Every structure is written in structure tokens, then in C-alpha cells.
Short mmCIF file of C-alpha atoms in Angstrom, two decimals:
data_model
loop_
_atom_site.label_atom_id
_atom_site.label_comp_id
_atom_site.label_asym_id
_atom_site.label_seq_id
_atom_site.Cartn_x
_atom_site.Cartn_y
_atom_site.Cartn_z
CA UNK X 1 -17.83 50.15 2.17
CA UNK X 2 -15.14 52.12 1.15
CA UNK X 3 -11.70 52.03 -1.23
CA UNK X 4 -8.26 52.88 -0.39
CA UNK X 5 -6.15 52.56 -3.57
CA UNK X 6 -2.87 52.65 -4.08
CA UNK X 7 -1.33 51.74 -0.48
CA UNK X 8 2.27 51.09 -0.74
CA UNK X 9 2.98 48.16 1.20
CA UNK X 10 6.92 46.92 0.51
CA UNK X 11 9.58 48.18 -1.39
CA UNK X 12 11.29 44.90 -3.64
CA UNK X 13 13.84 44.42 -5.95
CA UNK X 14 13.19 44.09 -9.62
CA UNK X 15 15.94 44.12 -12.53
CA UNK X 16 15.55 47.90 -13.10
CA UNK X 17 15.99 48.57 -9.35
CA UNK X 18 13.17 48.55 -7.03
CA UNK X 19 9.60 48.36 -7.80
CA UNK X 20 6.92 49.91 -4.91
CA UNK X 21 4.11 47.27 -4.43
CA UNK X 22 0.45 48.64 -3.72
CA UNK X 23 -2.62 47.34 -2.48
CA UNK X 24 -6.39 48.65 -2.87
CA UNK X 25 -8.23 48.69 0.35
CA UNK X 26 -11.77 47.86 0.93
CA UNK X 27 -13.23 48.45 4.07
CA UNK X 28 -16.84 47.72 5.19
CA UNK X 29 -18.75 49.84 7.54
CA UNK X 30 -18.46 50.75 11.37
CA UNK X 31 -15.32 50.81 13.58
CA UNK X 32 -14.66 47.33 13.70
CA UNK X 33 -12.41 45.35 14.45
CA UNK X 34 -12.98 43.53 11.75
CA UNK X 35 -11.66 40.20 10.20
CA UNK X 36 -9.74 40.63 7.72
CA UNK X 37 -8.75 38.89 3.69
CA UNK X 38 -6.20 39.37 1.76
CA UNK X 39 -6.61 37.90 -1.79
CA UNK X 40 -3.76 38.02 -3.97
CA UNK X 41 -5.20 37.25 -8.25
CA UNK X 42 -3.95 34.61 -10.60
CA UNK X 43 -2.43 35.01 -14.02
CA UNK X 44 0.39 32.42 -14.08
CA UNK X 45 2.94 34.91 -12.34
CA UNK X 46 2.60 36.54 -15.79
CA UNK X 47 -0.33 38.87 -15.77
CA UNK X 48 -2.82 40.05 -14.57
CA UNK X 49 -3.61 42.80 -11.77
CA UNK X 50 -4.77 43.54 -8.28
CA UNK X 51 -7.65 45.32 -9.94
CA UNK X 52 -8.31 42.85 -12.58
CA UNK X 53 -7.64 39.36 -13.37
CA UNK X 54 -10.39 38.10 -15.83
CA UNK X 55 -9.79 35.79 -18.15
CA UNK X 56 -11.98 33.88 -20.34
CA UNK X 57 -11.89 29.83 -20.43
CA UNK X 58 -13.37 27.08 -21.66
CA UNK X 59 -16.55 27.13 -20.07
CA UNK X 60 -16.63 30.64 -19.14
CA UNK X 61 -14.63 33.62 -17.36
CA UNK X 62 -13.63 33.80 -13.26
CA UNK X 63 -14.19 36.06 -10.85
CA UNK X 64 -11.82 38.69 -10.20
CA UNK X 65 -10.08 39.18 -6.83
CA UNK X 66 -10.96 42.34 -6.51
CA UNK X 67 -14.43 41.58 -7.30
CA UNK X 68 -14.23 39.42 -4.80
CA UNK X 69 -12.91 41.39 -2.34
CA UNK X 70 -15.89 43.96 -2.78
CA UNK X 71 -18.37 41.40 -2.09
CA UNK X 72 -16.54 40.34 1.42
CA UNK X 73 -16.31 44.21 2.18
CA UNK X 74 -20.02 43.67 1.99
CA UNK X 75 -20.51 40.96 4.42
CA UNK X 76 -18.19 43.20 7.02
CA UNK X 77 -13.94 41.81 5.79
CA UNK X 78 -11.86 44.52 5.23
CA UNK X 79 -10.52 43.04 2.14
CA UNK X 80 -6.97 44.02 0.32
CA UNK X 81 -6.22 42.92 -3.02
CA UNK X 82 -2.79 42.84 -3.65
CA UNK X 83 0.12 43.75 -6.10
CA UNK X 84 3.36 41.28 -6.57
CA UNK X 85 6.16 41.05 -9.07
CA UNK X 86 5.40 39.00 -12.16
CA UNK X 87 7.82 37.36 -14.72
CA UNK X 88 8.22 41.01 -16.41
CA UNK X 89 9.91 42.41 -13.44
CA UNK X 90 12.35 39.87 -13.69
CA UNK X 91 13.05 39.81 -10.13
CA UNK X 92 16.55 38.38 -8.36
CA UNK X 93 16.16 35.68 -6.08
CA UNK X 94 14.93 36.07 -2.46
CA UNK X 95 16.37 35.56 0.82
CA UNK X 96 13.73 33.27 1.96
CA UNK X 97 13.57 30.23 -0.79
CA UNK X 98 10.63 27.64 0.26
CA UNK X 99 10.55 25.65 -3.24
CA UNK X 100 12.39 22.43 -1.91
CA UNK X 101 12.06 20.23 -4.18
CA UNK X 102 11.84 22.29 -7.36
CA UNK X 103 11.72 19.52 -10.16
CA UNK X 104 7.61 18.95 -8.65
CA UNK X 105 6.63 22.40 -9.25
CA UNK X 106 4.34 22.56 -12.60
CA UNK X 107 5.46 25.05 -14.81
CA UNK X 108 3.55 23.98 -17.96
CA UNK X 109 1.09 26.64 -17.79
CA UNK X 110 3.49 29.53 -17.80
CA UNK X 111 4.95 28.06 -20.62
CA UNK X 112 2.01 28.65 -22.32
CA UNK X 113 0.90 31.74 -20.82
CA UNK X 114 4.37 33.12 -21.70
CA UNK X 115 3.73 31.86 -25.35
CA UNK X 116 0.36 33.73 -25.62
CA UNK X 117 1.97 36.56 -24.71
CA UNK X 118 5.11 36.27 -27.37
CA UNK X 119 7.73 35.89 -24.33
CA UNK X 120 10.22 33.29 -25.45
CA UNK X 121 10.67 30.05 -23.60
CA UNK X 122 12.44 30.32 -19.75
CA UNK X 123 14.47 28.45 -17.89
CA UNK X 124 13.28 26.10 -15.27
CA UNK X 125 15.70 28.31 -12.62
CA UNK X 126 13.80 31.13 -13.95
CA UNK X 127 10.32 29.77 -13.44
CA UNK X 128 11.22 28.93 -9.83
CA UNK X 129 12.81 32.54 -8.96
CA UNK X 130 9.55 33.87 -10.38
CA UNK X 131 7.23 32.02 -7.67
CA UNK X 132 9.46 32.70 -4.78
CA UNK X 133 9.05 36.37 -5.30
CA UNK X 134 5.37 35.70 -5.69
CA UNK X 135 5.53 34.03 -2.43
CA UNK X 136 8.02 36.65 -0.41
CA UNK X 137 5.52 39.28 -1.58
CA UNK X 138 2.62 37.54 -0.35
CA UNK X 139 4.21 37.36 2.75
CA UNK X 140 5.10 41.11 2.76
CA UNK X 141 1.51 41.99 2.10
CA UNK X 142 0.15 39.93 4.96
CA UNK X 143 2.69 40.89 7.89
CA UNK X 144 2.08 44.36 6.64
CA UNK X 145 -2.03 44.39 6.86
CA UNK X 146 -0.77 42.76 10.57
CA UNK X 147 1.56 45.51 11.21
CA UNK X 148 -1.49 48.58 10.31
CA UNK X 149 -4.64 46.65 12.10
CA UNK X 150 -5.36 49.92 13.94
CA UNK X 151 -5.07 52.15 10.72
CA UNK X 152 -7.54 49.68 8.81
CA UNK X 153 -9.72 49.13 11.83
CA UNK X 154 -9.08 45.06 11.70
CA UNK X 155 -8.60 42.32 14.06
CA UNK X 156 -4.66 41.25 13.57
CA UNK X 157 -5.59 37.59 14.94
CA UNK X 158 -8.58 37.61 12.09
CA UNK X 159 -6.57 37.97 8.90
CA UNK X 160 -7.29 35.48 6.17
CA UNK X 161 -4.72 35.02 3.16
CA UNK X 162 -6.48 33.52 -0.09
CA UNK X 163 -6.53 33.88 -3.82
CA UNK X 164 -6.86 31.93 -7.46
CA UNK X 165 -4.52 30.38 -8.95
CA UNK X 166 -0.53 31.61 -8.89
CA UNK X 167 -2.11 34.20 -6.14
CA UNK X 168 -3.62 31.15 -3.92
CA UNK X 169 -0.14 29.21 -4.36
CA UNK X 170 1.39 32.07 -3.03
CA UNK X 171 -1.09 32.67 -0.20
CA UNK X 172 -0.13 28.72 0.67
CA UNK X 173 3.26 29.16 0.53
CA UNK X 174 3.06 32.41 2.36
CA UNK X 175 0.82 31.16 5.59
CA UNK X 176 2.68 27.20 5.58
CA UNK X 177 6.01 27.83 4.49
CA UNK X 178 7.28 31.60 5.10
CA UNK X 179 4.87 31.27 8.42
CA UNK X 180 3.13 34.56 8.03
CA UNK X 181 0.35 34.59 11.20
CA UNK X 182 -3.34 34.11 9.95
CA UNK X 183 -6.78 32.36 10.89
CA UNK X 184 -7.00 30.51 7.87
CA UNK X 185 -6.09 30.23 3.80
CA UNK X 186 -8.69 29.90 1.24
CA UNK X 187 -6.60 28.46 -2.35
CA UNK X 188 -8.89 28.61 -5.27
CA UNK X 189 -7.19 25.81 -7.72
CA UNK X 190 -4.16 25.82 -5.60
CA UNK X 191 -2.03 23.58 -3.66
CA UNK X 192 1.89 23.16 -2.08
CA UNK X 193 3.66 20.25 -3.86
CA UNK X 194 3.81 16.92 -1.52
CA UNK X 195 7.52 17.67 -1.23
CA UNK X 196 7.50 21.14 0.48
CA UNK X 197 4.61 20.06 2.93
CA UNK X 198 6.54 17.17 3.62
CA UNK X 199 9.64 19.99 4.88
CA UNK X 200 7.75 22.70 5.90
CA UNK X 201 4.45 21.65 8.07
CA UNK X 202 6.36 19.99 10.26
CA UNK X 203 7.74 23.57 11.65
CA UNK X 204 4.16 24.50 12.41
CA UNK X 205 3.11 24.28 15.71
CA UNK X 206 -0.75 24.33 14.57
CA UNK X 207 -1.03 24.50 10.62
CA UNK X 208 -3.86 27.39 9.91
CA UNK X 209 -7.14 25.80 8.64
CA UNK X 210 -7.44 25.61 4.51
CA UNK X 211 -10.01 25.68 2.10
CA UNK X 212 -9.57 24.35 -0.85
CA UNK X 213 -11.06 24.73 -4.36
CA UNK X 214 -10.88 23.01 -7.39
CA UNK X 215 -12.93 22.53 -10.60
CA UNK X 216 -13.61 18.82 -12.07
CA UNK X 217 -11.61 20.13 -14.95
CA UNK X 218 -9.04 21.92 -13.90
CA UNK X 219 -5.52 22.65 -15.20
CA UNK X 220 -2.83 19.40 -14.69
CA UNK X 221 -3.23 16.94 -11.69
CA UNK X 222 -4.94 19.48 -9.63
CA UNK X 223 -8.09 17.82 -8.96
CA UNK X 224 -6.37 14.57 -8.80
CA UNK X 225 -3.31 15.68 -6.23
CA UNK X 226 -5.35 18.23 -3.75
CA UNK X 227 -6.70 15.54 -2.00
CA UNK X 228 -3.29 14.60 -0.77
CA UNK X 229 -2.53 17.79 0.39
CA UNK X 230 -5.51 18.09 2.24
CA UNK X 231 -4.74 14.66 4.11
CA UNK X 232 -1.17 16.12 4.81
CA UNK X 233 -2.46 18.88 6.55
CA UNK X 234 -4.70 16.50 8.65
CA UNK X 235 -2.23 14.37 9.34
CA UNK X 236 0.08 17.39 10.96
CA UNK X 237 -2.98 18.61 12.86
CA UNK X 238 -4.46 20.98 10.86
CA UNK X 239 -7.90 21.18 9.17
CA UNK X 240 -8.55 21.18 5.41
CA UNK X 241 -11.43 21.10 3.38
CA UNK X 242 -11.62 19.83 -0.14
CA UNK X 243 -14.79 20.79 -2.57
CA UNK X 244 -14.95 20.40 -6.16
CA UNK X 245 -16.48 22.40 -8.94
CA UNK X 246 -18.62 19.67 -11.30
CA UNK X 247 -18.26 20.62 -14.73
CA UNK X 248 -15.91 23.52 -14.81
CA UNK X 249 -12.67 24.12 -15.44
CA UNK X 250 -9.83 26.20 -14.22
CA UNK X 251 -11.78 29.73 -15.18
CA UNK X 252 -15.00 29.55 -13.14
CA UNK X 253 -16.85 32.35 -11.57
CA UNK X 254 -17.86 32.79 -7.64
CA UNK X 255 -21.55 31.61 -8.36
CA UNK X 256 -20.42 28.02 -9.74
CA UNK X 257 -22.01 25.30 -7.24
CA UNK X 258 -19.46 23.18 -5.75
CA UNK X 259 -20.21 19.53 -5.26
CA UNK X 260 -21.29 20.28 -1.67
CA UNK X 261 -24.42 22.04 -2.87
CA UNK X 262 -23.22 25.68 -2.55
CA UNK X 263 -21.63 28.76 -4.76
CA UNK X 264 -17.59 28.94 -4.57
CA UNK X 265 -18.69 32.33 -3.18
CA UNK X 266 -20.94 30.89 -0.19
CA UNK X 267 -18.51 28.23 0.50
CA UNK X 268 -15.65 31.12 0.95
CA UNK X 269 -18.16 32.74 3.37
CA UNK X 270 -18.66 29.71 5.64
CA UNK X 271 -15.49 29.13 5.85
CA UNK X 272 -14.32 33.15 6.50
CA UNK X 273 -17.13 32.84 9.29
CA UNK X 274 -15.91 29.94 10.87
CA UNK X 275 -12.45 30.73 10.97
CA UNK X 276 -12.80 34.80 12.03
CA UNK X 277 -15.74 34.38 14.54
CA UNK X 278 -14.72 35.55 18.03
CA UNK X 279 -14.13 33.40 20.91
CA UNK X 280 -16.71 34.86 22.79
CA UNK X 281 -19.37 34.82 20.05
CA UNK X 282 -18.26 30.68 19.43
CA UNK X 283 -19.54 30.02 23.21
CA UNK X 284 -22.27 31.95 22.88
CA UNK X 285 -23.22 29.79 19.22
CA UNK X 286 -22.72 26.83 21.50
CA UNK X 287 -24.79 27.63 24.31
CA UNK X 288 -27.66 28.56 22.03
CA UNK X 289 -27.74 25.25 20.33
CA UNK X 290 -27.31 23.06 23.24
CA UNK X 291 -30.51 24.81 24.38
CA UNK X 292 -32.22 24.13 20.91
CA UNK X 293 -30.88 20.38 21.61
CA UNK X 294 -29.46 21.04 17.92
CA UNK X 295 -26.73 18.18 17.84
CA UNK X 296 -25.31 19.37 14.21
CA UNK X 297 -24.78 22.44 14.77
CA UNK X 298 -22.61 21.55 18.29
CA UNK X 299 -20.95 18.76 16.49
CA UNK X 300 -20.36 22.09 13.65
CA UNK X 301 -18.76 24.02 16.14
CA UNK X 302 -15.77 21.16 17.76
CA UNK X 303 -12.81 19.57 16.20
CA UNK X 304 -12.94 15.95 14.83
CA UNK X 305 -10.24 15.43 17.74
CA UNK X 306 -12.41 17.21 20.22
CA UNK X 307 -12.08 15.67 24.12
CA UNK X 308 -14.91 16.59 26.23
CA UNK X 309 -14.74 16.49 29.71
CA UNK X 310 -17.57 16.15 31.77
CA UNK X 311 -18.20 16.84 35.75
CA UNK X 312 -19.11 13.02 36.25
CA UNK X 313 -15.27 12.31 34.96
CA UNK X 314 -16.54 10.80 32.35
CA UNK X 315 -14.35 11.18 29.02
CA UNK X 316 -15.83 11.93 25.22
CA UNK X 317 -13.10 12.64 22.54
CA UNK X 318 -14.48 12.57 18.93
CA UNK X 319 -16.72 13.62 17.09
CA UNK X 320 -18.56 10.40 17.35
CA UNK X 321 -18.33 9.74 20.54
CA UNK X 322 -19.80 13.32 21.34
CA UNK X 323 -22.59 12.52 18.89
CA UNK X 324 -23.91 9.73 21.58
CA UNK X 325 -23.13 11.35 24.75
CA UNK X 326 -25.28 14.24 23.99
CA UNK X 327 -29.03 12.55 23.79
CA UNK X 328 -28.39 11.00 26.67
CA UNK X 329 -28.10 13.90 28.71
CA UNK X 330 -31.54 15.42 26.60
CA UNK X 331 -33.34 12.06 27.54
CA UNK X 332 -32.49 12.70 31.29
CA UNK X 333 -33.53 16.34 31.05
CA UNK X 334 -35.77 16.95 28.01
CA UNK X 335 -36.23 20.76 28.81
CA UNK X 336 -32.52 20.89 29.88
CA UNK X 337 -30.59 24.45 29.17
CA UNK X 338 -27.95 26.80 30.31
CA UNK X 339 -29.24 30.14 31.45
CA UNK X 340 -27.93 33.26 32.04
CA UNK X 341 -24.35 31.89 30.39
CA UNK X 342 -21.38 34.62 30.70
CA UNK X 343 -18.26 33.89 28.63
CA UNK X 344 -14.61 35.05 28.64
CA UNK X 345 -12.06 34.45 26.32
CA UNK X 346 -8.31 35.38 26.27
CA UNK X 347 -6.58 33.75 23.09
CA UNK X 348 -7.26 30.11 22.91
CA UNK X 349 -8.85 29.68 26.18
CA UNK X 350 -12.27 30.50 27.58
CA UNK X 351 -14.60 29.73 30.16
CA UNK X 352 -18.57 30.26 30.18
CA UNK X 353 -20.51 30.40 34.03
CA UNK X 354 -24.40 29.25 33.86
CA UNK X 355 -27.03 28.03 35.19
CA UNK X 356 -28.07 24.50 33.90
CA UNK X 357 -31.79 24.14 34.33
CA UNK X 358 -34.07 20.87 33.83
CA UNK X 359 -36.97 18.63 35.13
CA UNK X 360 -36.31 14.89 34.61
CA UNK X 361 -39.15 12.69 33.68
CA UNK X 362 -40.55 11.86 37.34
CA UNK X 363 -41.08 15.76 37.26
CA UNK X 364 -38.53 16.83 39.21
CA UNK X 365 -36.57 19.95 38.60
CA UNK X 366 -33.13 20.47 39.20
CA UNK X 367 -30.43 23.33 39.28
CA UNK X 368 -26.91 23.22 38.60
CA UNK X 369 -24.42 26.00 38.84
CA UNK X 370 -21.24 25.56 36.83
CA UNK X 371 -18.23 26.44 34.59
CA UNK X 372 -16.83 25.73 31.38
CA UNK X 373 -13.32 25.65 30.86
CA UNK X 374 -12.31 25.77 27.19
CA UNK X 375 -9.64 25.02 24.53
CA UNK X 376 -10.18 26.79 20.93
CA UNK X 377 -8.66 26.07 18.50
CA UNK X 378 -9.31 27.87 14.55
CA UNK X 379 -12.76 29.16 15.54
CA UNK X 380 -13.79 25.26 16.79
CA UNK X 381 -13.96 24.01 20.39
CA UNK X 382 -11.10 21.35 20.68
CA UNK X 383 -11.32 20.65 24.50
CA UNK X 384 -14.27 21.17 27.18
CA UNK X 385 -13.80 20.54 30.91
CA UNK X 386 -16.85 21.28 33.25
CA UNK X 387 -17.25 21.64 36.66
CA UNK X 388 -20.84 22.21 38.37
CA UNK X 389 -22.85 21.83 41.97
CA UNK X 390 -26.49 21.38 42.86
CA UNK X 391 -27.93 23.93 44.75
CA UNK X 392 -31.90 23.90 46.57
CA UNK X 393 -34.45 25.06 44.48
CA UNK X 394 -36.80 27.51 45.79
#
């Protein structure tokens, strides 16, 4: 990989006049496109940098952003960790306020943090102007990684928002409140009060997919109140994922092991894959499983509300539903698979051609020739229809 620093990326307002916000740049190998993440660090909206934002806990110290964002450069994101204005800049308030209902925002720990560093007390009013700048500059930094996808060599329907802490709020805020475009947002012990989901996902068309982090012991009533957030976004049609960090707290590093078995760091990955992977590479995922007659990994790759559609006019929607259909189909044709499958895919539709090959279990072998028509949705299959006609085998 390599580093851009310094990029300028918005011009904002600040009580001594205007402040010019940077980003650092790292960029993996070969000419992409690439997906793309843009991490944005924690601190309380107090300190804390694009280049570092360790601090030491309980238990231990967390991962930097940027630290992070090297080790996704590695795996082939161009990654951007970001600047925005902290309580120091002493910003005026935006033009674009999301905090609804501001009495539910916690401000406890930037009481303290502002203690620790010998800041005296601030007004509620003030606490709140200082996370909507957060938020608008989040915003800024995303459209603008959008606006230069042929400069950075990125995908500008691949761009991931994320970060810890203050920077995850923001990146949640950002991607379900201001609406900034992306394929997903990954909060590390983060999450929207119930107040402004209950005002603001109802505006989104299709709510991005979110990942969302949080240690056993982390600060306030995040571990308890995630969980609702996460059903929210389900219950406006999006996709959310909820793992916990056993025996942390809120400073824990990319190699602590969630509760579903895996690093923070390898459960950002999945995640990142899932959500960036192209259209055409999705089908192509699919294809090769159904051949394997590996029904996990299909069932990995559709939505829970997933409506199949097969050329018998029979009807599957569901996961579980599409769990029973498919041995059936392996029972009648043990050695079924597509070959020679071609896929297209323009946005979030696609269609595959193949071949659909199998002897049944008197020994007779049959040919199929068909089409796929597809619905995507967030790097998942949400709808299949398929159409397909026997033809004499030689």
C-alpha cells in the first residue's frame, strides 16, 4: 500500500474562522476499483487524531483508526482516516441538525473527558453543537471520497463509513440521518438514540447494512440499548448485526474475540466483504456452492426476506423455507450443477445463463438451459426468478 497525508477535504467553520479538515489516504495495490472505508477515531469529540487515537482502559488500550485503516489497505480497501472539529474548535452550529430529541443523547463521558483534560463543565446546548459538527463532517468526508473515486482508484457504490466511539456515532449519524450514500456502516461501541431512528429511518428508502460492536463492559447502557437499535433497523428493512466483546470494556483492541468466535478485526472483514463484493462475483459465489450442494453458504449469500422463484411456479420466501426446498432438488439430481454460468449485473439487478446438468436416480441424465433473473440487495440475493427448457441430449 501506499499513504497520502494531509488531503484537504472541506473547509468548516470554527470560532477563530475556518479550520481546513484533512484526511490520510491509504491505498492498497493495483488499479482497482476498489471498495472503499472511511473510519473516523473516537476520543469523546474531545481528542484524539486521525493519526492516533490510543487510549489506555481498564483492561487494556484500543486499536487506532488509523491502524486500522493500514490493515484494510492490506486486504485491498482504500482506507481514509479522517479529521473533524472537536470541542476545542468550538464550532457554531450547522445547517443540517439531526439530534432530535437531544435530552437522550449521553453526554456523561465528555463530562469526564473534559475534566481529565482541565476544561470546565459545558452546557448541554454545547455538548449537542459539538456532535452535530462531528456528524456534518463525517458527512463531508464521505460525499467527498464519493466525489474523487477516480483520483483514489475506488468503487463510489463500495464506500464503507465506520469508526469507534464519537467517530462511529458520527459515521451512524452520517450514513442514517444526513443520508450520505454507502454499502454499509461498521460502529465500534456506537449507536443512534431510539428517538432519532424513530425520525430519521423512516426517510430511507433501504437503510445501509450495520455492524455493530460492543464490549460486555462498555461505557453507559451501550451493551444494554444496541440491541434495540439493531431491531429498529430490521424492522425498517435494513440489516444489522449485533456481536459482543466478553470481558472487555470500552478500550479493546482489534484482536479481542467477540462472542461469535472471531477477532473485532475478522468480524470487520466479513462484514467489509459481504457488503463491497461485486454483483457479478455474488452470482458467481452462488453458483459455485449450489454445485458443492453447500446449503450454508447459499443460505450466507440471501436475505432473511429472500423470495425465490422457481420455473415450476412454485414460491420459496425465507430463509427457512429456502433451507427445505433446496435438498429436494439434490435428492432428485444428486450430481446436479450449473455449467458454463455467465452473469451480468447492472446496479441491483442481474441475471446468470447456464446449463443445469444432472442424472436422476433411475440413471437418466437430463439438460436444462436457463436464466436467472436477480434482485440484490447489500451484497445478498433478495429475489430469484428462473426460467429454463429441456433440450435432447446427445
Amino acid at each position: 500500500m501506499r499513504i497520502e497525508a494531509d488531503i484537504p477535504f472541506a473547509e468548516v467553520a470554527v470560532a477563530a474562522g475556518t479550520r481546513t479538515l484533512m484526511m490520510d489516504a491509504y491505498l492498497p495495490e493495483g488499479p482497482g476499483p476498489h471498495p472503499a472505508l472511511v473510519l473516523a477515531f473516537g476520543g469523546a469529540y474531545h481528542r484524539g487524531s486521525r493519526k492516533d487515537d490510543v487510549f489506555a482502559g481498564a483492561r487494556g488500550s484500543n486499536t487506532a483508526m488509523a491502524e486500522y485503516a493500514r490493515r484494510f489497505a492490506a486486504r485491498g480497501y482504500a482506507c481514509f482516516s479522517i479529521d473533524y472539529r472537536l470541542a476545542a474548535d468550538d464550532a457554531p452550529a450547522g445547517p443540517t441538525p439531526v439530534l432530535t430529541v437531544p435530552g437522550e443523547i449521553g453526554v456523561q463521558r465528555m463530562d469526564v473527558v473534559r475534566q481529565m483534560l482541565g476544561m470546565p463543565p459545558a452546557s448541554h446546548a454545547d455538548h449537542m453543537r459539538i456532535i452535530e459538527g462531528a456528524i456534518d463532517d463525517m458527512a463531508a468526508a464521505g460525499r467527498f471520497v464519493a466525489r474523487q473515486a477516480a483520483r483514489f482508484g475506488i468503487d463510489p457504490d463500495r464506500i464503507v463509513l465506520g469508526g469507534w466511539s464519537a467517530g462511529a456515532r458520527a459515521a451512524l449519524y452520517a450514513a442514517l440521518a444526513e443520508g450520505v450514500p454507502c454499502a454499509g456502516v461498521i460502529a465500534l461501541s456506537a449507536r443512534m438514540e431510539s428517538g432519532d431512528l424513530a425520525a430519521h429511518l423512516p426517510r430511507l428508502a433501504c437503510p445501509p447494512p450495520v455492524l455493530l460492536i460492543t464490549a460486555q463492559d462498555d461505557l453507559g447502557t451501550l451493551p444494554a440499548e444496541t440491541p434495540g437499535m439493531a431491531a429498529a433497523l430490521r424492522h425498517h428493512g435494513g440489516e444489522a448485526l449485533h456481536v459482543t466483546i466478553p470481558g472487555w470494556d470500552h478500550w479493546y483492541p482489534a484482536e479481542a474475540v467477540t462472542d461469535a468466535g472471531t477477532s473485532v478485526e475478522a468480524t470487520m472483514a466479513e462484514a467489509l466483504e459481504r457488503w463491497t463484493r461485486s454483483g457479478e462475483a455474488l452470482l458467481e459465489d452462488f453458483a459455485a456452492a449450489y454445485n458443492r450442494h453447500d446449503i450454508e453458504a447459499l443460505l450466507g449469500m440471501v436475505t432473511e426476506d429472500c423470495v425465490f422463484e422457481t420455473a415450476f411456479g412454485t414460491r420459496h420466501q425465507g430463509k427457512a423455507e429456502l433451507r427445505e426446498a433446496l435438498p429436494g432438488a439434490w435428492r432428485q439430481w444428486p450430481d446436479a450443477r450449473w455449467d458454463g454460468a455467465q452473469h451480468v449485473v447492472n446496479g441491483d439487478r442481474g441475471f446468470s445463463e447456464w446449463v443445469l446438468r444432472g442424472t436422476d436416480a433411475a440413471g437418466t441424465r437430463t439438460e436444462l438451459r436457463g436464466v436467472d433473473l436477480f434482485r440484490l440487495r447489500h451484497g445478498l440475493i433478495a429475489r430469484k426468478d428462473t426460467f429454463r427448457k429441456p433440450y435432447a441430449v446427445p
